[in-house]
Amino acid sequence: MWNSFFYSFPIQLLLLHLKKNLVLVGIWVLLLLIILEEFGKVLGIPYLFLDPEYLNDVSWMGFFLMGIGFAVFTMAFHMTTYIMDGAKFKFLAILSRPFLRFCINNSIIPMIVYVVYFVSVILFQLENYDFNTWGIVKYFMGFLVGNALTFWIFFYYFSFTNKDFFVLFTDTVDKQLRKSKLPRANVIKRYKDRKRTSDKVLTYLDINLKPRVIRHDLDRFEGNKLLKVFDQNHLNLFIIEVVLVFIILFLGFFRDYEFLQFPAAMSVMLIFSILTLLIGAVIFWMRSWSVFVALSVFLVINWGSQTRLMNRPHSALGLNYDNPPAVYDLDHLEDLLHPDTIRKDKAKTLEILNNWKSRFPEEHKPKILLLACSGGGQRAALWTLHVMQQLHISSKGKFMENTRMITGASGGVIGAAFFRELYLRSQSDSTLDLTEEKYLEQIASDNLNSIIFTLMVNDLLIRNQTVEYNGREYLQDRGYAFENQLNINTKGVLDKPLKAYKEPEYQAKIPMLPITPLIVNDARKLFIAPHSMSYMGVSLLRHQGENEKSQAIDFMRFFRNHDAKNLRFISALRMGATFPFITPNIQLPSDPRMEIMDSGLSDNFGVMDALKFLYHFEDWISENTSGVVLVTIRDSEKTLEIEKKTPPTITQKLVTPLKNIYINWDNVQTLHNESLFNYFEEMLSIPVERVEFEYSAKDFYESQEEGLIPGNLTTSDPEIQRASLNWRLTAMEKRDIMESIYSAENQNSLKRIREIFSMDSR
């Protein structure tokens, strides 16, 4: 019995994969870790698989597409391993439908992943939703139908094309095969290799899943003819592989059609499929040379990536890339910070502040509000918008009227910009209700499916499709897919050039909102705003000759010859929210080329810019206002419990240094901002008050359990409920973000806002 089990075909295939196909097994292991929430949980990667969203809805259709994705990846694994290793088991050649039987016996690894996926989906859905059994059953029915349909299409094709020994070697077919010049050159060599192998298989699982004993009279069959059976099968597999890859890439021409923007996890499965097919092709055709060839190809591609064909810039829509690039050196940067230039920009901002002050009675000194909102992907965008709606309610509509500057990073600025645009529109449309829930639904709509789909069908190859904007053509990429989807989600209200906000800001109808991405080249900030803000690049009004490194570059002046005023505003928002690998860094028309990264790397909370603005206009604020209120909207807790350390494993020791840098970056910026705020509070001659809002699932659940707020939700580990850093949120994550406003700290902050505006009433 032991020999029958150990030398069964499924077990021998499993051992073979563990012995020589570790790269292919590694892809399955990675998929398993994702499903078990052991990989990428902070970024929300597991939720893409456990809660797939299609057309902004988690439904049976999303799981149907996931079933297709799993089936394609599984078949890619079967086809690749059959081509690589099928000839080692020559008994397959004399069986009818050899590839089907190979797949059945090769299914241990896929079946383990499938079972874990089913269990994980059930546990996730039960934990995060109030689902009845029928709701989960519908999801699984969708998955199984998509899975079964895809498998049927594959095997239907193979049933007509793949031949076994007895069918293939009739006189007619054999004569045709002998005339064929398709892969027969290495038959003799492979037959000799096969004779040297010592693979021992006693039993295999038949189509009905019953074990069958392998016949031992295979030596009477001619070895070269057995290999011809595999060759014929391999040819058909190769054809379907080429067709499969072609179909996936062909979909790229229609990626703007919303119904083709598959769930992000399905796109990941298709990427895994292409990777598996490529790995198998290299190993099969190159054999012992595969490592050398793969390394050589990588080096060639790596070198070629520097060429003009493969290294075309990711553009900002609206800018003119045809004009000569702007000179990007220290002399030019110094010229942009001439004292006269700084005075001119400060004078323009003072005009804006005076226009704002004129909206109040002459004798009244209002509070001036500065809003600083943190980055954090879509959770920050939703949280910022939600808090601003609550501020609007608590202040009885006066909050935005008193706010003069909005600073921040990434998703927080996107949420704030959306609310600011709605506020601007409400001034000419009295029917527009800023607090409607539909705006929260819009900003929280999925923005990841289109990004990952475009990455698969376009950005992994040579980008060749273009989009026209303002009379100019730009190459499409996943960054454009992000912009386009954001524009769709927000119903097009943000799709306007940067200059469209110049007059509303000048007339003080809306607060100023500079977008401040980090410049990779020299770590300076790029201030993108309709009004030049060169003064934000220095700590004080400098005199010529002072030895101070400029801290920022004014976008409008630096790119004045490149139509800076017509920069697409959504492109500017994307520049400030460039998530590594998800949305590519934008390159701007300068020499050397300026490259832009996420604002959060320099100041994720916007506090530094708000305080610098306060410093530059301290005299005016002191004379014309009754004080400053700095409202901070964080998408993370400011104060966390000290984590208990356990003895690390060797793997943890290797990754801990990088992990510590990532985790502590938030804490480093928080501590720096605390010191900076305390310093400014003591130094400035005007009263400064800070009102803080934090997204914290932990605070909400603790307040609920203590009976401070209504509700009966509980959890043993509140951190599990924290929304992921992503451009797609699950329904549970959206609910957690929304309900976090009811924490004791946030309710106290709203109470303080009510008190401030009550005292500041005219």
Coordinates of C-alpha atoms in Angstrom, one line a residue, residues 241-543:
E241 CA -0.7 29.4 -24.9
V242 CA 0.0 31.8 -27.8
V243 CA -3.7 32.4 -28.3
L244 CA -4.2 32.9 -24.6
V245 CA -1.5 35.5 -24.3
F246 CA -2.7 37.2 -27.5
I247 CA -6.2 37.5 -26.2
I248 CA -5.1 39.0 -22.9
L249 CA -2.9 41.6 -24.7
F250 CA -5.6 42.2 -27.3
L251 CA -8.0 43.3 -24.5
G252 CA -5.7 46.2 -23.9
F253 CA -7.1 47.9 -27.0
F254 CA -10.5 48.0 -25.3
R255 CA -9.5 48.7 -21.7
D256 CA -11.4 52.0 -21.7
Y257 CA -14.7 50.0 -21.8
E258 CA -15.8 49.7 -18.2
F259 CA -17.1 46.1 -18.5
L260 CA -13.6 44.9 -19.5
Q261 CA -12.0 46.3 -16.4
F262 CA -11.9 43.0 -14.6
P263 CA -11.5 42.7 -10.8
A264 CA -8.0 43.5 -9.8
A265 CA -7.4 40.0 -8.4
M266 CA -8.4 38.5 -11.7
S267 CA -5.9 40.7 -13.5
V268 CA -3.3 39.5 -11.0
M269 CA -4.2 35.9 -11.8
L270 CA -3.8 36.5 -15.5
I271 CA -0.4 38.1 -14.9
F272 CA 0.5 35.0 -12.9
S273 CA -0.6 32.9 -15.9
I274 CA 1.6 34.8 -18.4
L275 CA 4.5 34.6 -16.0
T276 CA 4.0 30.8 -15.6
L277 CA 3.8 30.3 -19.3
L278 CA 7.0 32.3 -19.9
I279 CA 8.9 30.4 -17.2
G280 CA 7.8 27.1 -18.7
A281 CA 8.7 28.2 -22.2
V282 CA 12.2 29.3 -21.2
I283 CA 12.9 26.1 -19.2
F284 CA 11.5 23.8 -21.8
W285 CA 13.2 25.2 -24.9
M286 CA 16.5 26.2 -23.2
R287 CA 16.8 23.4 -20.8
S288 CA 20.2 23.6 -19.0
W289 CA 20.8 27.0 -20.6
S290 CA 17.6 28.4 -19.2
V291 CA 19.2 30.4 -16.3
F292 CA 21.8 31.8 -18.7
V293 CA 19.2 32.7 -21.3
A294 CA 16.8 34.3 -18.7
L295 CA 19.6 36.3 -17.2
S296 CA 20.8 37.4 -20.7
V297 CA 17.3 38.5 -21.7
F298 CA 16.9 40.4 -18.5
L299 CA 20.2 42.2 -19.1
V300 CA 19.2 43.1 -22.7
I301 CA 15.8 44.4 -21.6
N302 CA 17.4 46.3 -18.7
W303 CA 19.8 47.9 -21.2
G304 CA 17.0 48.5 -23.7
S305 CA 14.9 50.2 -21.0
Q306 CA 17.3 53.2 -21.3
T307 CA 16.4 53.6 -25.0
R308 CA 13.9 56.1 -26.3
L309 CA 11.5 53.3 -27.3
M310 CA 11.2 51.7 -23.9
N311 CA 11.9 54.7 -21.7
R312 CA 9.2 57.1 -22.8
P313 CA 8.1 59.5 -20.0
H314 CA 4.9 59.2 -18.0
S315 CA 3.3 62.5 -18.8
A316 CA 1.2 65.1 -17.0
L317 CA -1.8 65.9 -19.2
G318 CA -2.1 69.5 -20.2
L319 CA 1.7 70.3 -20.2
N320 CA 3.5 71.1 -23.4
Y321 CA 6.3 68.5 -23.9
D322 CA 7.2 69.8 -27.4
N323 CA 8.9 73.0 -26.2
P324 CA 12.6 73.0 -25.2
P325 CA 12.8 71.6 -21.6
A326 CA 13.2 74.0 -18.7
V327 CA 16.7 74.3 -17.4
Y328 CA 16.9 72.5 -14.1
D329 CA 20.0 73.6 -12.2
L330 CA 20.9 75.5 -9.1
D331 CA 21.3 78.8 -10.9
H332 CA 17.9 78.7 -12.3
L333 CA 16.4 77.6 -9.0
E334 CA 18.1 80.6 -7.3
D335 CA 16.7 83.0 -10.0
L336 CA 13.2 81.8 -9.2
L337 CA 13.7 82.8 -5.6
H338 CA 14.8 86.3 -6.2
P339 CA 13.7 88.6 -3.3
D340 CA 11.5 90.7 -5.7
T341 CA 9.8 87.5 -7.0
I342 CA 9.1 86.4 -3.4
R343 CA 7.7 89.8 -2.5
K344 CA 5.5 89.8 -5.6
D345 CA 4.0 86.4 -4.8
K346 CA 3.5 87.3 -1.1
A347 CA 1.7 90.5 -2.2
K348 CA -0.6 88.5 -4.5
T349 CA -1.4 86.2 -1.6
L350 CA -2.1 89.2 0.7
E351 CA -4.6 90.4 -1.9
I352 CA -6.3 87.1 -1.6
L353 CA -6.4 87.3 2.2
N354 CA -7.7 90.9 2.0
N355 CA -10.5 89.7 -0.4
W356 CA -11.3 87.1 2.1
K357 CA -11.4 89.6 5.0
S358 CA -13.7 91.8 3.0
R359 CA -16.4 89.1 3.1
F360 CA -16.8 89.8 6.8
P361 CA -18.0 93.0 8.6
E362 CA -15.2 95.5 8.8
E363 CA -15.1 95.5 12.6
H364 CA -15.2 91.7 12.8
K365 CA -12.0 89.7 13.2
P366 CA -12.8 86.1 12.2
K367 CA -11.0 83.0 13.0
I368 CA -8.8 81.8 10.2
L369 CA -8.7 78.1 9.7
L370 CA -5.9 76.0 8.1
L371 CA -6.8 72.5 7.2
A372 CA -4.1 69.8 7.1
C373 CA -5.1 66.4 5.8
S374 CA -2.9 63.3 5.7
G375 CA -2.2 60.9 2.9
G376 CA -3.2 57.3 2.9
G377 CA -4.8 56.2 -0.4
Q378 CA -8.6 55.8 -0.7
R379 CA -9.1 55.5 3.1
A380 CA -7.6 59.0 3.5
A381 CA -9.8 60.4 0.7
L382 CA -13.0 59.0 2.2
W383 CA -12.0 59.9 5.8
T384 CA -11.1 63.5 4.8
L385 CA -14.3 64.0 2.8
H386 CA -16.4 62.6 5.6
V387 CA -14.8 64.8 8.3
M388 CA -15.2 67.9 6.1
Q389 CA -18.9 67.1 5.7
Q390 CA -19.2 66.8 9.5
L391 CA -17.3 70.1 10.0
H392 CA -19.7 71.7 7.6
I393 CA -22.6 70.5 9.7
S394 CA -21.1 71.3 13.0
S395 CA -20.2 74.9 11.9
K396 CA -23.6 75.4 10.3
G397 CA -22.0 75.9 6.9
K398 CA -19.3 78.3 8.0
F399 CA -16.3 76.0 8.1
M400 CA -15.2 76.4 4.5
E401 CA -15.9 80.2 4.6
N402 CA -13.2 80.5 7.3
T403 CA -10.7 78.1 5.8
R404 CA -8.0 79.8 3.8
M405 CA -5.4 77.1 3.2
I406 CA -5.7 73.3 2.7
T407 CA -2.4 71.3 2.8
G408 CA -1.7 67.6 2.9
A409 CA -0.8 64.7 0.8
S410 CA -2.0 61.9 -1.4
G411 CA -5.6 60.7 -0.8
G412 CA -6.3 63.3 1.8
V413 CA -5.8 66.1 -0.7
I414 CA -8.0 64.3 -3.3
G415 CA -10.8 64.1 -0.7
A416 CA -10.3 67.7 0.2
A417 CA -10.2 68.9 -3.4
F418 CA -13.4 67.0 -4.1
F419 CA -15.2 68.8 -1.3
R420 CA -13.7 72.1 -2.2
E421 CA -15.1 71.8 -5.8
L422 CA -18.5 70.8 -4.5
Y423 CA -18.4 73.8 -2.2
L424 CA -17.6 76.1 -5.1
R425 CA -20.5 74.7 -7.1
S426 CA -22.8 75.1 -4.2
Q427 CA -22.3 78.8 -4.3
S428 CA -24.1 79.0 -7.6
D429 CA -26.4 76.0 -7.1
S430 CA -28.5 76.3 -4.0
T431 CA -29.9 72.8 -4.5
L432 CA -26.5 71.2 -4.0
D433 CA -26.2 69.5 -0.6
L434 CA -22.6 69.1 0.4
T435 CA -23.4 66.5 3.0
E436 CA -25.2 64.0 0.7
E437 CA -24.0 60.5 1.2
K438 CA -23.7 60.0 -2.6
Y439 CA -20.4 62.0 -2.5
L440 CA -18.9 59.6 0.0
E441 CA -19.9 56.7 -2.3
Q442 CA -18.3 58.4 -5.3
I443 CA -15.0 59.1 -3.6
A444 CA -15.0 55.5 -2.2
S445 CA -15.7 53.8 -5.5
D446 CA -13.2 51.3 -6.7
N447 CA -10.2 52.9 -8.5
L448 CA -7.9 49.9 -8.6
N449 CA -9.4 47.5 -11.2
S450 CA -8.6 49.8 -14.1
I451 CA -5.0 50.4 -12.8
I452 CA -4.1 46.7 -12.5
F453 CA -5.9 45.8 -15.8
T454 CA -3.9 48.6 -17.6
L455 CA -0.7 47.4 -16.0
M456 CA -1.3 43.9 -17.4
V457 CA -2.4 44.7 -20.9
N458 CA -0.3 47.9 -21.5
D459 CA 2.4 48.9 -19.1
L460 CA 4.2 45.6 -18.9
L461 CA 4.8 45.9 -22.6
I462 CA 5.7 48.9 -24.7
R463 CA 3.1 51.6 -24.3
N464 CA 1.7 52.6 -27.7
Q465 CA -1.8 53.9 -27.2
T466 CA -2.4 57.6 -26.8
V467 CA -5.0 59.9 -25.4
E468 CA -5.8 63.5 -26.6
Y469 CA -6.2 66.3 -24.0
N470 CA -6.4 70.0 -24.8
G471 CA -5.2 69.4 -28.4
R472 CA -2.1 67.4 -27.5
E473 CA -1.5 63.6 -27.5
Y474 CA -0.1 61.8 -24.5
L475 CA 0.8 58.1 -24.0
Q476 CA -1.7 56.2 -22.0
D477 CA -0.5 54.3 -18.9
R478 CA -2.0 53.1 -15.6
G479 CA -1.6 56.6 -14.2
Y480 CA -4.0 57.8 -16.8
A481 CA -6.2 54.9 -16.0
F482 CA -6.2 56.2 -12.4
E483 CA -7.1 59.7 -13.5
N484 CA -9.8 58.5 -15.8
Q485 CA -11.5 56.3 -13.2
L486 CA -11.3 59.0 -10.6
N487 CA -13.0 61.3 -13.1
I488 CA -15.7 58.7 -13.7
N489 CA -16.2 58.1 -10.0
T490 CA -16.6 61.8 -9.2
K491 CA -18.9 62.5 -12.2
G492 CA -16.3 64.7 -13.9
V493 CA -16.4 67.6 -11.5
L494 CA -12.7 67.7 -11.1
D495 CA -11.8 67.5 -14.8
K496 CA -10.7 71.1 -15.4
P497 CA -7.3 72.8 -15.9
L498 CA -5.3 74.3 -13.0
K499 CA -6.1 77.8 -14.2
A500 CA -9.8 77.2 -13.6
Y501 CA -9.2 77.7 -9.8
K502 CA -7.2 80.9 -10.2
E503 CA -10.1 83.4 -10.1
P504 CA -12.2 81.5 -7.4
E505 CA -9.1 81.4 -5.1
Y506 CA -8.3 85.1 -5.8
Q507 CA -11.8 86.1 -5.0
A508 CA -11.6 84.0 -1.8
K509 CA -14.6 81.9 -2.8
I510 CA -12.6 78.8 -2.0
P511 CA -9.4 78.2 0.1
M512 CA -6.0 77.8 -1.6
L513 CA -5.0 74.2 -2.1
P514 CA -1.4 73.7 -3.2
I515 CA -0.5 70.2 -4.3
T516 CA 3.0 69.4 -3.1
P517 CA 4.6 66.2 -4.6
L518 CA 8.2 65.3 -3.8
I519 CA 10.8 65.8 -6.5
V520 CA 12.9 62.6 -6.7
N521 CA 15.9 64.4 -8.1
D522 CA 16.7 66.5 -5.1
A523 CA 14.0 65.9 -2.4
R524 CA 12.5 69.4 -2.9
K525 CA 8.8 70.0 -3.0
L526 CA 7.0 71.1 -6.1
F527 CA 4.3 73.6 -5.3
I528 CA 1.5 73.2 -7.9
A529 CA -1.1 75.9 -7.5
P530 CA -2.8 78.4 -9.8
H531 CA -1.1 81.3 -8.0
S532 CA 2.7 81.3 -7.7
M533 CA 3.9 80.5 -4.2
S534 CA 7.7 81.0 -4.4
Y535 CA 7.8 82.1 -0.7
M536 CA 7.0 78.5 0.3
G537 CA 10.5 77.6 -1.0
V538 CA 12.3 79.6 1.7
S539 CA 12.1 80.0 5.4
L540 CA 12.1 83.8 5.3
L541 CA 12.4 86.6 2.9
R542 CA 16.0 86.2 1.9
H543 CA 18.6 88.7 0.7

